[in-house]
Amino acid sequence: MARQMLALIFPPLLGLFIIALGNGFLSTLVPLRLASSGVSVGAIGLISAAYYAGLCIGALLNERLLLRIGYIRAYACFAAIVAVSSLAQALWVNVYWWFALRLLCGLATVGVYLVIESWLLTGAAKHQRGRILAFYMISYYGALAAGQLFIGLFDDTPGSAAAVMPFVVIGMLAALSLLPIAIIPRLSPLIDFAEPLSPLKLARLTPTGVVGAFGSGILMGAIYSLLPLYLQSGGGYSLDQIGVLMAMVIVGGMALQYPIGRWSDHHDRQWVLIIIAAVMLALVLLAPIAAAGYATLMVALFLVGGCLFALYPVSMSHSADRAPPEALVGMTQGMLLINSLGAAVSAPLITPLMSGMGNNGLFVGIGAVLVVLLVFFGWRRSQRPAPQPMAPFSPAPAHSAVGAELGVTQELIEASQQAQAELDAHEEDAERESAEEQALAIEQQLARDGTPLAELRLLPEADEPFDARAEHPDSAQRKPDA
């Protein structure tokens, strides 16, 4: 990659790494701190859902602010809100207070991602987006995994002076992420506002992709929000061990997402989705057994992360196989919002099971979601076999509707155009075969009515269908043989 391109993408990626480092730390810290303060599992689930609800709201509203004030000032606003909302959580451990703060943090966090993703998008040609997306993934997932290692470094005793330190560190990281963005001169290019496809249109276009994206959101929300609770209360692991185990989920996603995606490029993606769901279901069923040993649980969570992080991009690639080229951007944006909605409803759906069934209710809830996905994927595969994969797999960690366009590379557009051309050719062949079958049926009917084949061959072509009974009125009175 040219030095000019590296200079263009380095500041936003460095800012992303710094703020995602704190965000990864905070995502695991919140449920653990609430649990140690005696907050119920149901309330923790609602607070976790507030963050994802903020992501959804911000994805719909923040773009207008970016268009109005530009990249650098918009980033400064969003990063400041992330810092303030994180620091304010240290002031008072209260369910309603934290619910509002997590909602605000989610709204601002997706704004940060919006600025960075659109910065990368507008600065890259379509043929460079694949490589830029790879740098984006390394920065984002690497920061999330490293952020988990902060767990256990600070005293978690509620009310102690040291209990405030994690939130101070997170606020400092959010403020520090401003430096790479603010000190590098950068003109703000204009962004065209693009509306995502509605869920109804997406469901008609690609039911499997929509269900896969929504289910992936539910599973991702459960892993990020509720798995730390299980590891702490159900597994009895220390805070530093929980940090390592959560990091293994993310490392597994980084390590296995690309091989699984490339495998899906050469096989029926519906079968790939079925296999991913089946493997995850087997791992979830074995999780209570694996939790008895620290090493076995690390391996199990590594594999769970690999399957989980591949579910959404494989669903996206399956949808791209069916989408016309002009619908690719709207499709990726709409799928991103559906995925965020799934994450928002995840904790409220699963925490009642944990309250009623104990910590293993987490695996019951995740297993139920995977069973539904398996049944739906299998049913869709039987109803409508998937086309040969055409669109190349694209790992898609984007968080904003504008950033979703990063995955729409020139290679993807060309593959979609080729798939559309093949579909049009297939439809033309089907119409031609239908016309030939219709002509053969007319010929057979005329032969039954007594028209000599030689006379039939000399009949002139007409725009209207040939009526054999009009040429042979006596045949209308003819009764079938007994």
Tab-separated table of C-alpha atoms in Angstrom:
chain	number	residue	atom	x	y	z
A	1	MET	CA	0.000	0.000	0.000
A	2	ALA	CA	1.346	3.429	-0.956
A	3	ARG	CA	2.825	5.683	1.706
A	4	GLN	CA	0.157	8.298	0.924
A	5	MET	CA	-2.620	5.814	1.680
A	6	LEU	CA	-0.966	4.766	4.944
A	7	ALA	CA	-0.708	8.410	5.966
A	8	LEU	CA	-4.397	8.792	5.198
A	9	ILE	CA	-5.657	5.826	7.230
A	10	PHE	CA	-3.161	5.828	10.113
A	11	PRO	CA	-4.685	8.682	12.186
A	12	PRO	CA	-8.267	7.340	12.238
A	13	LEU	CA	-7.097	3.770	12.851
A	14	LEU	CA	-4.892	4.877	15.743
A	15	GLY	CA	-7.808	6.820	17.215
A	16	LEU	CA	-10.032	3.759	16.739
A	17	PHE	CA	-7.522	1.504	18.508
A	18	ILE	CA	-7.246	3.808	21.530
A	19	ILE	CA	-10.978	4.321	22.058
A	20	ALA	CA	-11.852	0.670	21.302
A	21	LEU	CA	-9.282	-0.355	23.914
A	22	GLY	CA	-11.345	1.423	26.549
A	23	ASN	CA	-14.642	0.303	25.054
A	24	GLY	CA	-13.618	-3.354	25.181
A	25	PHE	CA	-12.615	-2.930	28.815
A	26	LEU	CA	-15.895	-1.165	29.665
A	27	SER	CA	-18.126	-3.734	27.945
A	28	THR	CA	-16.897	-6.461	30.311
A	29	LEU	CA	-16.484	-4.194	33.343
A	30	VAL	CA	-20.127	-3.014	33.406
A	31	PRO	CA	-21.866	-6.366	34.088
A	32	LEU	CA	-19.156	-7.420	36.540
A	33	ARG	CA	-19.323	-4.180	38.542
A	34	LEU	CA	-23.135	-4.269	38.640
A	35	ALA	CA	-23.122	-7.888	39.812
A	36	SER	CA	-20.611	-7.128	42.584
A	37	SER	CA	-22.879	-4.260	43.680
A	38	GLY	CA	-25.823	-6.624	44.126
A	39	VAL	CA	-27.817	-5.607	41.044
A	40	SER	CA	-30.164	-8.321	39.737
A	41	VAL	CA	-29.461	-10.217	36.520
A	42	GLY	CA	-32.600	-8.791	34.898
A	43	ALA	CA	-31.526	-5.210	35.605
A	44	ILE	CA	-28.026	-5.938	34.272
A	45	GLY	CA	-29.604	-7.249	31.084
A	46	LEU	CA	-31.628	-4.062	30.604
A	47	ILE	CA	-28.576	-1.863	31.178
A	48	SER	CA	-26.626	-3.915	28.657
A	49	ALA	CA	-29.498	-3.592	26.181
A	50	ALA	CA	-29.458	0.201	26.642
A	51	TYR	CA	-25.985	0.359	25.098
A	52	TYR	CA	-27.090	-1.500	21.956
A	53	ALA	CA	-30.261	0.586	21.767
A	54	GLY	CA	-27.996	3.642	21.772
A	55	LEU	CA	-26.051	2.119	18.883
A	56	CYS	CA	-29.276	1.766	16.871
A	57	ILE	CA	-30.455	5.317	17.625
A	58	GLY	CA	-27.055	6.796	16.895
A	59	ALA	CA	-26.798	4.905	13.598
A	60	LEU	CA	-29.967	6.696	12.461
A	61	LEU	CA	-29.217	10.202	13.799
A	62	ASN	CA	-25.467	10.824	13.948
A	63	GLU	CA	-24.887	11.072	10.222
A	64	ARG	CA	-26.748	14.380	10.066
A	65	LEU	CA	-24.407	15.886	12.659
A	66	LEU	CA	-21.371	14.676	10.745
A	67	LEU	CA	-22.659	16.255	7.537
A	68	ARG	CA	-23.270	19.532	9.358
A	69	ILE	CA	-19.996	20.053	11.270
A	70	GLY	CA	-17.414	17.798	9.594
A	71	TYR	CA	-15.179	14.933	10.647
A	72	ILE	CA	-12.869	16.378	13.289
A	73	ARG	CA	-15.415	18.379	15.246
A	74	ALA	CA	-17.932	15.517	15.099
A	75	TYR	CA	-15.318	13.094	16.417
A	76	ALA	CA	-14.442	15.514	19.226
A	77	CYS	CA	-18.123	15.709	20.236
A	78	PHE	CA	-18.640	11.942	20.226
A	79	ALA	CA	-15.367	11.109	22.011
A	80	ALA	CA	-16.137	13.714	24.690
A	81	ILE	CA	-19.543	12.137	25.325
A	82	VAL	CA	-17.957	8.672	25.570
A	83	ALA	CA	-15.434	9.985	28.095
A	84	VAL	CA	-18.025	11.837	30.206
A	85	SER	CA	-20.556	8.979	30.214
A	86	SER	CA	-17.829	6.517	31.253
A	87	LEU	CA	-16.514	8.739	34.042
A	88	ALA	CA	-20.030	9.490	35.294
A	89	GLN	CA	-20.626	5.793	35.963
A	90	ALA	CA	-18.062	5.989	38.784
A	91	LEU	CA	-20.095	8.650	40.600
A	92	TRP	CA	-23.143	6.582	41.484
A	93	VAL	CA	-24.018	2.896	41.055
A	94	ASN	CA	-27.727	3.179	40.303
A	95	VAL	CA	-29.744	1.163	37.788
A	96	TYR	CA	-31.538	4.129	36.222
A	97	TRP	CA	-28.417	6.290	36.192
A	98	TRP	CA	-26.352	3.601	34.494
A	99	PHE	CA	-29.164	2.817	32.037
A	100	ALA	CA	-29.171	6.442	30.844
A	101	LEU	CA	-25.386	6.600	30.708
A	102	ARG	CA	-25.040	3.361	28.742
A	103	LEU	CA	-27.694	4.578	26.290
A	104	LEU	CA	-25.773	7.818	25.842
A	105	CYS	CA	-22.474	5.962	25.533
A	106	GLY	CA	-23.861	3.704	22.815
A	107	LEU	CA	-25.202	6.677	20.873
A	108	ALA	CA	-21.812	8.432	21.029
A	109	THR	CA	-19.760	5.289	20.373
A	110	VAL	CA	-21.478	4.569	17.081
A	111	GLY	CA	-20.821	8.215	16.196
A	112	VAL	CA	-17.104	7.629	16.742
A	113	TYR	CA	-17.256	4.590	14.474
A	114	LEU	CA	-19.254	6.591	11.924
A	115	VAL	CA	-16.537	9.248	11.682
A	116	ILE	CA	-13.693	6.739	11.390
A	117	GLU	CA	-15.449	4.441	8.927
A	118	SER	CA	-16.594	7.288	6.681
A	119	TRP	CA	-13.124	8.826	6.821
A	120	LEU	CA	-11.671	5.533	5.557
A	121	LEU	CA	-14.461	5.074	3.009
A	122	THR	CA	-14.190	8.493	1.375
A	123	GLY	CA	-10.396	8.303	1.229
A	124	ALA	CA	-10.183	4.944	-0.528
A	125	ALA	CA	-10.863	3.744	-4.030
A	126	LYS	CA	-13.078	0.675	-4.385
A	127	HIS	CA	-10.133	-1.557	-5.268
A	128	GLN	CA	-8.368	-0.531	-2.027
A	129	ARG	CA	-11.292	-1.089	0.347
A	130	GLY	CA	-10.504	-4.749	0.977
A	131	ARG	CA	-7.030	-3.940	2.307
A	132	ILE	CA	-8.275	-0.982	4.325
A	133	LEU	CA	-10.985	-3.179	5.833
A	134	ALA	CA	-8.280	-5.645	6.888
A	135	PHE	CA	-6.388	-2.868	8.723
A	136	TYR	CA	-9.671	-1.778	10.291
A	137	MET	CA	-10.358	-5.302	11.562
A	138	ILE	CA	-6.876	-5.690	13.041
A	139	SER	CA	-7.154	-2.360	14.853
A	140	TYR	CA	-10.672	-2.941	16.145
A	141	TYR	CA	-10.494	-6.591	17.213
A	142	GLY	CA	-6.962	-6.200	18.517
A	143	ALA	CA	-8.078	-3.334	20.751
A	144	LEU	CA	-11.122	-5.258	21.996
A	145	ALA	CA	-8.983	-8.273	22.902
A	146	ALA	CA	-6.328	-6.142	24.599
A	147	GLY	CA	-9.014	-4.267	26.527
A	148	GLN	CA	-10.135	-7.488	28.196
A	149	LEU	CA	-6.716	-7.791	29.820
A	150	PHE	CA	-7.401	-4.698	31.938
A	151	ILE	CA	-9.966	-6.747	33.878
A	152	GLY	CA	-8.487	-7.703	37.222
A	153	LEU	CA	-5.832	-5.002	37.261
A	154	PHE	CA	-7.897	-2.819	39.598
A	155	ASP	CA	-9.647	-3.369	42.915
A	156	ASP	CA	-13.301	-4.182	42.225
A	157	THR	CA	-14.563	-3.701	45.792
A	158	PRO	CA	-17.649	-1.432	45.600
A	159	GLY	CA	-17.147	1.841	47.460
A	160	SER	CA	-13.355	1.690	47.560
A	161	ALA	CA	-11.236	4.484	46.137
A	162	ALA	CA	-9.560	2.085	43.699
A	163	ALA	CA	-12.952	1.060	42.297
A	164	VAL	CA	-13.096	4.413	40.503
A	165	MET	CA	-9.815	3.844	38.646
A	166	PRO	CA	-11.151	1.667	35.772
A	167	PHE	CA	-13.592	4.396	34.731
A	168	VAL	CA	-10.836	7.008	34.976
A	169	VAL	CA	-8.635	4.936	32.652
A	170	ILE	CA	-11.493	4.461	30.170
A	171	GLY	CA	-12.228	8.209	30.184
A	172	MET	CA	-8.550	8.974	29.669
A	173	LEU	CA	-8.386	6.622	26.671
A	174	ALA	CA	-11.455	8.246	25.092
A	175	ALA	CA	-9.888	11.688	25.515
A	176	LEU	CA	-6.500	10.466	24.259
A	177	SER	CA	-8.094	9.102	21.057
A	178	LEU	CA	-8.712	12.726	20.027
A	179	LEU	CA	-5.024	13.424	19.486
A	180	PRO	CA	-4.419	11.461	16.256
A	181	ILE	CA	-7.582	12.938	14.747
A	182	ALA	CA	-7.039	16.530	15.864
A	183	ILE	CA	-3.329	17.076	15.150
A	184	ILE	CA	-3.313	15.652	11.608
A	185	PRO	CA	-4.466	18.170	8.948
A	186	ARG	CA	-7.378	16.717	7.034
A	187	LEU	CA	-10.037	18.148	4.750
A	188	SER	CA	-13.503	16.735	5.264
A	189	PRO	CA	-14.946	15.397	1.997
A	190	LEU	CA	-18.667	15.407	1.471
A	191	ILE	CA	-20.641	12.260	2.208
A	192	ASP	CA	-23.671	11.247	0.210
A	193	PHE	CA	-26.509	10.264	2.503
A	194	ALA	CA	-27.815	6.801	1.586
A	195	GLU	CA	-30.926	5.271	3.063
A	196	PRO	CA	-30.638	1.612	4.127
A	197	LEU	CA	-33.143	-0.880	2.760
A	198	SER	CA	-36.089	-1.442	5.059
A	199	PRO	CA	-36.283	-4.739	7.000
A	200	LEU	CA	-39.324	-5.771	4.941
A	201	LYS	CA	-37.508	-5.305	1.624
A	202	LEU	CA	-34.472	-7.101	2.999
A	203	ALA	CA	-36.615	-10.005	4.198
A	204	ARG	CA	-38.042	-10.381	0.702
A	205	LEU	CA	-34.618	-10.130	-0.899
A	206	THR	CA	-32.722	-12.457	1.449
A	207	PRO	CA	-34.653	-14.114	4.306
A	208	THR	CA	-31.681	-16.258	5.284
A	209	GLY	CA	-29.370	-13.268	5.467
A	210	VAL	CA	-31.813	-11.241	7.591
A	211	VAL	CA	-32.402	-14.056	10.081
A	212	GLY	CA	-28.654	-14.775	10.220
A	213	ALA	CA	-27.825	-11.112	10.916
A	214	PHE	CA	-30.526	-10.788	13.585
A	215	GLY	CA	-29.534	-14.068	15.246
A	216	SER	CA	-25.870	-13.047	15.156
A	217	GLY	CA	-26.774	-9.834	16.989
A	218	ILE	CA	-28.630	-11.762	19.705
A	219	LEU	CA	-25.705	-14.140	20.205
A	220	MET	CA	-23.086	-11.383	20.167
A	221	GLY	CA	-25.018	-9.342	22.707
A	222	ALA	CA	-25.342	-12.363	24.993
A	223	ILE	CA	-21.637	-13.184	24.829
A	224	TYR	CA	-20.477	-9.631	25.511
A	225	SER	CA	-23.069	-8.758	28.173
A	226	LEU	CA	-23.865	-11.992	30.010
A	227	LEU	CA	-20.911	-14.351	29.600
A	228	PRO	CA	-18.786	-12.354	32.108
A	229	LEU	CA	-21.588	-12.799	34.671
A	230	TYR	CA	-21.607	-16.559	34.121
A	231	LEU	CA	-17.827	-16.790	34.420
A	232	GLN	CA	-17.835	-14.817	37.658
A	233	SER	CA	-20.804	-16.331	39.512
A	234	GLY	CA	-21.205	-19.686	37.802
A	235	GLY	CA	-17.597	-20.534	37.044
A	236	GLY	CA	-16.013	-18.882	40.050
A	237	TYR	CA	-13.152	-17.428	38.023
A	238	SER	CA	-11.130	-14.438	39.157
A	239	LEU	CA	-11.336	-11.112	37.339
A	240	ASP	CA	-8.020	-11.523	35.546
A	241	GLN	CA	-9.047	-15.024	34.384
A	242	ILE	CA	-12.351	-13.630	33.105
A	243	GLY	CA	-10.419	-11.031	31.121
A	244	VAL	CA	-8.284	-13.720	29.496
A	245	LEU	CA	-11.323	-15.892	28.701
A	246	MET	CA	-13.192	-12.974	27.096
A	247	ALA	CA	-10.068	-12.153	25.115
A	248	MET	CA	-10.030	-15.755	23.822
A	249	VAL	CA	-13.508	-15.241	22.342
A	250	ILE	CA	-12.281	-12.232	20.381
A	251	VAL	CA	-8.993	-13.864	19.354
A	252	GLY	CA	-10.951	-16.874	18.101
A	253	GLY	CA	-13.105	-14.551	16.032
A	254	MET	CA	-10.027	-12.901	14.546
A	255	ALA	CA	-8.291	-16.210	13.808
A	256	LEU	CA	-11.175	-18.225	12.339
A	257	GLN	CA	-13.379	-15.631	10.676
A	258	TYR	CA	-11.243	-15.359	7.546
A	259	PRO	CA	-10.712	-19.128	6.944
A	260	ILE	CA	-14.424	-19.817	7.453
A	261	GLY	CA	-15.279	-16.964	5.116
A	262	ARG	CA	-12.956	-18.167	2.382
A	263	TRP	CA	-14.375	-21.659	2.781
A	264	SER	CA	-17.837	-20.196	2.204
A	265	ASP	CA	-16.613	-18.691	-1.090
A	266	HIS	CA	-16.303	-22.206	-2.529
A	267	HIS	CA	-19.374	-23.884	-1.024
A	268	ASP	CA	-23.086	-23.316	-0.657
A	269	ARG	CA	-23.250	-20.564	1.971
A	270	GLN	CA	-26.540	-21.886	3.334
A	271	TRP	CA	-24.788	-25.132	4.212
A	272	VAL	CA	-21.946	-23.126	5.749
A	273	LEU	CA	-24.457	-21.261	7.938
A	274	ILE	CA	-26.056	-24.556	8.952
A	275	ILE	CA	-22.676	-26.028	9.901
A	276	ILE	CA	-21.678	-22.897	11.861
A	277	ALA	CA	-24.932	-23.009	13.841
A	278	ALA	CA	-24.604	-26.758	14.448
A	279	VAL	CA	-20.999	-26.489	15.683
A	280	MET	CA	-21.915	-23.586	17.962
A	281	LEU	CA	-24.866	-25.548	19.347
A	282	ALA	CA	-22.608	-28.512	20.144
A	283	LEU	CA	-20.099	-26.209	21.851
A	284	VAL	CA	-22.848	-24.516	23.887
A	285	LEU	CA	-24.203	-27.882	25.028
A	286	LEU	CA	-20.715	-28.890	26.137
A	287	ALA	CA	-19.932	-25.507	27.741
A	288	PRO	CA	-21.063	-26.448	31.281
A	289	ILE	CA	-18.703	-29.433	31.122
A	290	ALA	CA	-15.858	-27.381	29.609
A	291	ALA	CA	-16.319	-24.716	32.305
A	292	ALA	CA	-14.990	-27.177	34.893
A	293	GLY	CA	-11.466	-26.688	33.545
A	294	TYR	CA	-9.788	-23.384	32.748
A	295	ALA	CA	-7.772	-24.706	29.784
A	296	THR	CA	-10.699	-26.577	28.206
A	297	LEU	CA	-12.905	-23.504	28.591
A	298	MET	CA	-10.295	-21.379	26.831
A	299	VAL	CA	-10.348	-23.754	23.848
A	300	ALA	CA	-14.157	-23.899	23.816
A	301	LEU	CA	-14.507	-20.104	23.911
A	302	PHE	CA	-11.885	-19.749	21.169
A	303	LEU	CA	-14.014	-21.973	18.912
A	304	VAL	CA	-17.244	-20.242	19.944
A	305	GLY	CA	-15.715	-16.882	19.045
A	306	GLY	CA	-14.553	-18.207	15.686
A	307	CYS	CA	-18.033	-19.425	14.764
A	308	LEU	CA	-19.854	-16.459	16.259
A	309	PHE	CA	-17.782	-13.780	14.550
A	310	ALA	CA	-18.164	-15.585	11.189
A	311	LEU	CA	-21.966	-15.881	11.365
A	312	TYR	CA	-22.729	-12.260	10.478
A	313	PRO	CA	-20.249	-11.792	7.576
A	314	VAL	CA	-21.235	-15.145	6.014
A	315	SER	CA	-24.879	-14.042	6.219
A	316	MET	CA	-23.851	-10.764	4.585
A	317	SER	CA	-22.001	-12.573	1.800
A	318	HIS	CA	-25.005	-14.843	1.222
A	319	SER	CA	-27.195	-11.744	0.896
A	320	ALA	CA	-24.716	-10.164	-1.525
A	321	ASP	CA	-24.981	-13.282	-3.717
A	322	ARG	CA	-28.659	-12.451	-4.252
A	323	ALA	CA	-28.593	-8.649	-4.293
A	324	PRO	CA	-28.433	-6.649	-7.530
A	325	PRO	CA	-25.405	-4.341	-7.774
A	326	GLU	CA	-27.421	-1.163	-7.224
A	327	ALA	CA	-28.821	-2.523	-3.923
A	328	LEU	CA	-25.512	-3.537	-2.311
A	329	VAL	CA	-24.949	-0.379	-0.253
A	330	GLY	CA	-28.522	-0.171	1.036
A	331	MET	CA	-28.467	-3.882	1.809
A	332	THR	CA	-25.272	-3.716	3.877
A	333	GLN	CA	-26.588	-0.718	5.815
A	334	GLY	CA	-29.942	-2.359	6.500
A	335	MET	CA	-28.304	-5.603	7.615
A	336	LEU	CA	-26.097	-3.656	10.018
A	337	LEU	CA	-29.148	-2.084	11.671
A	338	ILE	CA	-30.887	-5.474	11.924
A	339	ASN	CA	-27.772	-6.899	13.582
A	340	SER	CA	-27.765	-4.027	16.092
A	341	LEU	CA	-31.453	-4.595	16.850
A	342	GLY	CA	-30.685	-8.234	17.594
A	343	ALA	CA	-27.966	-7.188	20.030
A	344	ALA	CA	-30.367	-4.722	21.702
A	345	VAL	CA	-33.016	-7.369	22.458
A	346	SER	CA	-30.492	-10.058	23.437
A	347	ALA	CA	-30.081	-9.403	27.154
A	348	PRO	CA	-33.805	-8.773	27.882
A	349	LEU	CA	-34.608	-12.089	26.186
A	350	ILE	CA	-31.988	-14.220	27.952
A	351	THR	CA	-31.705	-12.700	31.444
A	352	PRO	CA	-35.159	-14.019	32.511
A	353	LEU	CA	-33.843	-17.522	31.813
A	354	MET	CA	-30.777	-16.858	33.958
A	355	SER	CA	-32.996	-15.522	36.752
A	356	GLY	CA	-35.293	-18.545	36.651
A	357	MET	CA	-32.863	-21.346	35.812
A	358	GLY	CA	-29.610	-20.109	37.276
A	359	ASN	CA	-26.414	-19.347	35.396
A	360	ASN	CA	-26.917	-22.233	32.959
A	361	GLY	CA	-29.941	-20.323	31.662
A	362	LEU	CA	-27.419	-18.410	29.541
A	363	PHE	CA	-26.604	-21.562	27.578
A	364	VAL	CA	-30.278	-22.534	27.389
A	365	GLY	CA	-31.088	-19.174	25.819
A	366	ILE	CA	-28.161	-19.268	23.394
A	367	GLY	CA	-28.985	-22.891	22.520
A	368	ALA	CA	-32.622	-21.973	21.812
A	369	VAL	CA	-31.526	-19.201	19.425
A	370	LEU	CA	-29.167	-21.612	17.644
A	371	VAL	CA	-31.914	-24.245	17.296
A	372	VAL	CA	-34.192	-21.654	15.687
A	373	LEU	CA	-31.389	-20.642	13.322
A	374	LEU	CA	-30.691	-24.285	12.427
A	375	VAL	CA	-34.337	-25.023	11.685
A	376	PHE	CA	-34.786	-21.865	9.626
A	377	PHE	CA	-31.562	-22.312	7.647
A	378	GLY	CA	-32.462	-25.941	6.931
A	379	TRP	CA	-35.998	-25.025	5.865
A	380	ARG	CA	-34.770	-22.277	3.535
A	381	ARG	CA	-32.175	-24.624	2.064
A	382	SER	CA	-34.907	-27.146	1.238
A	383	GLN	CA	-37.215	-24.490	-0.211
A	384	ARG	CA	-34.731	-22.556	-2.285
A	385	PRO	CA	-31.206	-23.859	-2.774
A	386	ALA	CA	-28.617	-21.128	-2.656
A	387	PRO	CA	-26.869	-19.972	-5.834
A	388	GLN	CA	-23.237	-20.716	-6.422
A	389	PRO	CA	-21.358	-18.193	-4.251
A	390	MET	CA	-20.362	-15.242	-6.418
A	391	ALA	CA	-19.705	-12.347	-4.055
A	392	PRO	CA	-16.334	-12.749	-2.304
A	393	PHE	CA	-16.397	-13.057	1.475
A	394	SER	CA	-15.786	-9.756	3.224
A	395	PRO	CA	-15.225	-9.626	6.986
A	396	ALA	CA	-17.449	-6.764	8.097
A	397	PRO	CA	-16.780	-5.217	11.500
A	398	ALA	CA	-18.382	-1.894	10.480
A	399	HIS	CA	-20.672	-0.278	13.038
A	400	SER	CA	-22.286	2.562	11.088
A	401	ALA	CA	-24.460	2.692	8.013
A	402	VAL	CA	-21.861	4.741	6.136
A	403	GLY	CA	-19.020	2.490	7.270
A	404	ALA	CA	-20.910	-0.533	5.957
A	405	GLU	CA	-19.989	0.686	2.481
A	406	LEU	CA	-16.377	-0.278	3.218
A	407	GLY	CA	-17.379	-3.864	2.513
A	408	VAL	CA	-18.802	-2.938	-0.893
A	409	THR	CA	-15.542	-3.302	-2.779
A	410	GLN	CA	-15.050	-3.174	-6.540
A	411	GLU	CA	-14.584	-6.950	-6.486
A	412	LEU	CA	-17.930	-7.363	-4.776
A	413	ILE	CA	-19.679	-5.077	-7.268
A	414	GLU	CA	-18.179	-6.921	-10.253
A	415	ALA	CA	-19.134	-10.288	-8.751
A	416	SER	CA	-22.681	-9.057	-8.168
A	417	GLN	CA	-22.896	-7.801	-11.752
A	418	GLN	CA	-21.679	-11.178	-13.007
A	419	ALA	CA	-24.200	-12.981	-10.811
A	420	GLN	CA	-26.970	-10.693	-12.085
A	421	ALA	CA	-25.952	-11.371	-15.704
A	422	GLU	CA	-26.000	-15.121	-15.085
A	423	LEU	CA	-29.408	-14.814	-13.422
A	424	ASP	CA	-30.762	-12.872	-16.423
A	425	ALA	CA	-29.340	-15.486	-18.803
A	426	HIS	CA	-30.916	-18.256	-16.713
A	427	GLU	CA	-34.293	-16.493	-16.854
A	428	GLU	CA	-33.986	-16.099	-20.644
A	429	ASP	CA	-33.205	-19.815	-20.971
A	430	ALA	CA	-36.183	-20.649	-18.768
A	431	GLU	CA	-38.481	-18.460	-20.898
A	432	ARG	CA	-37.156	-20.074	-24.087
A	433	GLU	CA	-37.708	-23.575	-22.694
A	434	SER	CA	-41.211	-22.577	-21.599
A	435	ALA	CA	-41.997	-21.274	-25.108
A	436	GLU	CA	-40.688	-24.478	-26.667
A	437	GLU	CA	-42.775	-26.601	-24.302
A	438	GLN	CA	-45.840	-24.489	-25.112
A	439	ALA	CA	-45.255	-24.899	-28.856
A	440	LEU	CA	-44.861	-28.652	-28.444
A	441	ALA	CA	-48.106	-28.819	-26.462
A	442	ILE	CA	-49.962	-26.902	-29.230
A	443	GLU	CA	-48.501	-29.219	-31.850
A	444	GLN	CA	-49.626	-32.280	-29.896
A	445	GLN	CA	-53.119	-30.790	-29.448
A	446	LEU	CA	-53.411	-30.077	-33.177
A	447	ALA	CA	-52.258	-33.572	-33.963
A	448	ARG	CA	-54.987	-34.959	-31.685
A	449	ASP	CA	-57.556	-32.733	-33.465
A	450	GLY	CA	-56.588	-34.207	-36.837
A	451	THR	CA	-54.422	-31.489	-38.349
A	452	PRO	CA	-51.770	-33.111	-40.579
A	453	LEU	CA	-48.237	-32.374	-39.439
A	454	ALA	CA	-47.257	-31.273	-42.928
A	455	GLU	CA	-50.031	-28.667	-42.890
A	456	LEU	CA	-48.999	-27.648	-39.382
A	457	ARG	CA	-45.403	-26.955	-40.495
A	458	LEU	CA	-46.706	-24.542	-43.196
A	459	LEU	CA	-48.883	-22.492	-40.830
A	460	PRO	CA	-47.857	-18.787	-40.815
A	461	GLU	CA	-46.541	-17.221	-37.638
A	462	ALA	CA	-48.975	-14.989	-35.784
A	463	ASP	CA	-48.789	-12.638	-32.857
A	464	GLU	CA	-51.788	-14.298	-31.196
A	465	PRO	CA	-51.758	-17.930	-30.059
A	466	PHE	CA	-52.944	-20.294	-32.779
A	467	ASP	CA	-56.458	-21.628	-32.085
A	468	ALA	CA	-56.870	-25.081	-33.562
A	469	ARG	CA	-60.633	-25.071	-33.122
A	470	ALA	CA	-60.956	-21.824	-35.102
A	471	GLU	CA	-59.341	-23.557	-38.129
A	472	HIS	CA	-61.394	-26.738	-37.638
A	473	PRO	CA	-64.893	-25.802	-36.414
A	474	ASP	CA	-66.036	-29.378	-36.684
A	475	SER	CA	-63.474	-30.350	-34.062
A	476	ALA	CA	-65.367	-28.269	-31.483
A	477	GLN	CA	-68.314	-30.632	-31.865
A	478	ARG	CA	-66.154	-33.689	-31.671
A	479	LYS	CA	-66.619	-35.675	-28.514
A	480	PRO	CA	-63.858	-37.637	-26.939
A	481	ASP	CA	-63.798	-41.329	-27.563
A	482	ALA	CA	-65.382	-43.419	-24.901
